[in-house]
PDB file of C-alpha atoms in Angstrom:
ATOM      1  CA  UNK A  22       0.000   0.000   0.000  1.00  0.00           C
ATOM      2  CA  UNK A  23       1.250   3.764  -0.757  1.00  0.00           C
ATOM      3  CA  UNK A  24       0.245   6.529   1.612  1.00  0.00           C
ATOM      4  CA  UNK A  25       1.604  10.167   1.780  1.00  0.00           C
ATOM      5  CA  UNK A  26       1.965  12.061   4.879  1.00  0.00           C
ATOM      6  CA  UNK A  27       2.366  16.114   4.748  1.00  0.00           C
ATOM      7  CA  UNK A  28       3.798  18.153   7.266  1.00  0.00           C
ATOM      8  CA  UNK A  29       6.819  20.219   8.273  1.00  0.00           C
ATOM      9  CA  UNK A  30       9.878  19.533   8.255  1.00  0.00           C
ATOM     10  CA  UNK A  31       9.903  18.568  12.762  1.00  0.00           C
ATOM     11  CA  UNK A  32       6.650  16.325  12.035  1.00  0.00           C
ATOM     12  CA  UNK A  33       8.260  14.710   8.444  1.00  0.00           C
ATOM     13  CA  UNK A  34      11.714  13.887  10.705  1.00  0.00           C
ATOM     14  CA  UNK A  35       9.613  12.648  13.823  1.00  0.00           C
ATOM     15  CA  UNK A  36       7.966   9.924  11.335  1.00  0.00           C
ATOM     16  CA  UNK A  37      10.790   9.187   9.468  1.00  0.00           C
ATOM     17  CA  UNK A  38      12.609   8.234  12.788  1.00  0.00           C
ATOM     18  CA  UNK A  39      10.160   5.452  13.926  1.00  0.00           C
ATOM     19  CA  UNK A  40      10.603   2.233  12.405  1.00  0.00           C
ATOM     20  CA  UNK A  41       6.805   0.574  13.187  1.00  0.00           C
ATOM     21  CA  UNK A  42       3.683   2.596  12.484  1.00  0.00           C
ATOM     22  CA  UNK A  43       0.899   1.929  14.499  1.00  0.00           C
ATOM     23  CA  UNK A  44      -2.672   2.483  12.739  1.00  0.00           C
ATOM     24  CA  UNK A  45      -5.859   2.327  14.445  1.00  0.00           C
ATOM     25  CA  UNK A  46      -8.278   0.168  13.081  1.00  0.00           C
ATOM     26  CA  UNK A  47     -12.074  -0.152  12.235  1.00  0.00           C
ATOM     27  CA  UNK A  48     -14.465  -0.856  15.438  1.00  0.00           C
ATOM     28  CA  UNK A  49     -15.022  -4.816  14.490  1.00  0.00           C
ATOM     29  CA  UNK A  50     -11.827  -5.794  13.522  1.00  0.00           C
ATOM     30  CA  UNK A  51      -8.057  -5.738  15.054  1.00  0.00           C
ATOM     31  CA  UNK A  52      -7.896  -2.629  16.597  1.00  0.00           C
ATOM     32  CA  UNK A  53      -4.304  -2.061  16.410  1.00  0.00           C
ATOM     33  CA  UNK A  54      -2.537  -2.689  12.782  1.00  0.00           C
ATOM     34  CA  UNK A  55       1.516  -1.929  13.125  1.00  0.00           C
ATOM     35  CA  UNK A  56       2.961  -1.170   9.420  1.00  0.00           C
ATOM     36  CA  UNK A  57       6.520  -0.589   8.419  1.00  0.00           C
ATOM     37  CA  UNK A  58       7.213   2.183   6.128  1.00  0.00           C
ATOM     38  CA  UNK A  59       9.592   1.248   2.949  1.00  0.00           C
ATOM     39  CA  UNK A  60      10.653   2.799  -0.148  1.00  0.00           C
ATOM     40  CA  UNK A  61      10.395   6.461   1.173  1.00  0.00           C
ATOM     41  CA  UNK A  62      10.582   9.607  -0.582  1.00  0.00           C
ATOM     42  CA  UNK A  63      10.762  13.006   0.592  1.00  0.00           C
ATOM     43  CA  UNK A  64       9.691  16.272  -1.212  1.00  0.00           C
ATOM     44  CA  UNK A  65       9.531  20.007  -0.541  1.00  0.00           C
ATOM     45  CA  UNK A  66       7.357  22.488  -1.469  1.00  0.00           C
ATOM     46  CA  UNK A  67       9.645  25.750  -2.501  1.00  0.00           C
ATOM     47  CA  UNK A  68       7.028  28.370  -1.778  1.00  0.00           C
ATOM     48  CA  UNK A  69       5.816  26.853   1.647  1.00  0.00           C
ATOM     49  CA  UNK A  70       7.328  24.803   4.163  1.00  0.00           C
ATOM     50  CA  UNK A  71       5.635  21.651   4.077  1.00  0.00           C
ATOM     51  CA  UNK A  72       7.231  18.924   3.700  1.00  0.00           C
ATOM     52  CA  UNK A  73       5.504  15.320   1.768  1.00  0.00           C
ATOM     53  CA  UNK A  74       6.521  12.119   2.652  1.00  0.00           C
ATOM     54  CA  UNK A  75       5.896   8.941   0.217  1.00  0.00           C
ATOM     55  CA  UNK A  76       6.228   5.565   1.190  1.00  0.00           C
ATOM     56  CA  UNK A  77       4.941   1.988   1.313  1.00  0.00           C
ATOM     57  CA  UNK A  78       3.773   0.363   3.959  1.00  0.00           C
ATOM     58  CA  UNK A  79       4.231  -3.175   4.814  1.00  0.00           C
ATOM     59  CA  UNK A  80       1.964  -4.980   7.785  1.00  0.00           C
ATOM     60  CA  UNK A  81       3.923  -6.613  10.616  1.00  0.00           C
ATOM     61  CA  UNK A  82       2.962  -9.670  11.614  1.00  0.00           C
ATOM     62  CA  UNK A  83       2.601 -10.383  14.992  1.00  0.00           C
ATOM     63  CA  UNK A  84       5.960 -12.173  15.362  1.00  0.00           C
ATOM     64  CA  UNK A  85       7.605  -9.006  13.734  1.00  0.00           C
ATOM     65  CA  UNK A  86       7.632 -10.826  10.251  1.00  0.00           C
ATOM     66  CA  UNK A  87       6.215  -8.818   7.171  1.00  0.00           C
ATOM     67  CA  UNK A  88       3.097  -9.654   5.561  1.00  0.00           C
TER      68      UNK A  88
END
Protein backbone atom coordinates (compact mmCIF):
# COMPACT_ATOMS: atom_id res chain seq x y z
CA UNK A 1 0.00 0.00 0.00
CA UNK A 2 1.25 3.76 -0.76
CA UNK A 3 0.24 6.53 1.61
CA UNK A 4 1.60 10.17 1.78
CA UNK A 5 1.96 12.06 4.88
CA UNK A 6 2.37 16.11 4.75
CA UNK A 7 3.80 18.15 7.27
CA UNK A 8 6.82 20.22 8.27
CA UNK A 9 9.88 19.53 8.25
CA UNK A 10 9.90 18.57 12.76
CA UNK A 11 6.65 16.33 12.03
CA UNK A 12 8.26 14.71 8.44
CA UNK A 13 11.71 13.89 10.70
CA UNK A 14 9.61 12.65 13.82
CA UNK A 15 7.97 9.92 11.34
CA UNK A 16 10.79 9.19 9.47
CA UNK A 17 12.61 8.23 12.79
CA UNK A 18 10.16 5.45 13.93
CA UNK A 19 10.60 2.23 12.40
CA UNK A 20 6.80 0.57 13.19
CA UNK A 21 3.68 2.60 12.48
CA UNK A 22 0.90 1.93 14.50
CA UNK A 23 -2.67 2.48 12.74
CA UNK A 24 -5.86 2.33 14.44
CA UNK A 25 -8.28 0.17 13.08
CA UNK A 26 -12.07 -0.15 12.23
CA UNK A 27 -14.47 -0.86 15.44
CA UNK A 28 -15.02 -4.82 14.49
CA UNK A 29 -11.83 -5.79 13.52
CA UNK A 30 -8.06 -5.74 15.05
CA UNK A 31 -7.90 -2.63 16.60
CA UNK A 32 -4.30 -2.06 16.41
CA UNK A 33 -2.54 -2.69 12.78
CA UNK A 34 1.52 -1.93 13.13
CA UNK A 35 2.96 -1.17 9.42
CA UNK A 36 6.52 -0.59 8.42
CA UNK A 37 7.21 2.18 6.13
CA UNK A 38 9.59 1.25 2.95
CA UNK A 39 10.65 2.80 -0.15
CA UNK A 40 10.40 6.46 1.17
CA UNK A 41 10.58 9.61 -0.58
CA UNK A 42 10.76 13.01 0.59
CA UNK A 43 9.69 16.27 -1.21
CA UNK A 44 9.53 20.01 -0.54
CA UNK A 45 7.36 22.49 -1.47
CA UNK A 46 9.64 25.75 -2.50
CA UNK A 47 7.03 28.37 -1.78
CA UNK A 48 5.82 26.85 1.65
CA UNK A 49 7.33 24.80 4.16
CA UNK A 50 5.63 21.65 4.08
CA UNK A 51 7.23 18.92 3.70
CA UNK A 52 5.50 15.32 1.77
CA UNK A 53 6.52 12.12 2.65
CA UNK A 54 5.90 8.94 0.22
CA UNK A 55 6.23 5.56 1.19
CA UNK A 56 4.94 1.99 1.31
CA UNK A 57 3.77 0.36 3.96
CA UNK A 58 4.23 -3.17 4.81
CA UNK A 59 1.96 -4.98 7.79
CA UNK A 60 3.92 -6.61 10.62
CA UNK A 61 2.96 -9.67 11.61
CA UNK A 62 2.60 -10.38 14.99
CA UNK A 63 5.96 -12.17 15.36
CA UNK A 64 7.61 -9.01 13.73
CA UNK A 65 7.63 -10.83 10.25
CA UNK A 66 6.22 -8.82 7.17
CA UNK A 67 3.10 -9.65 5.56
Amino acid sequence: MRVCFYGTNEEITRLCERPVLAVLGPRHAQPVLAFELFNVRITADPYQSMFRLAADLNEVQERGERD
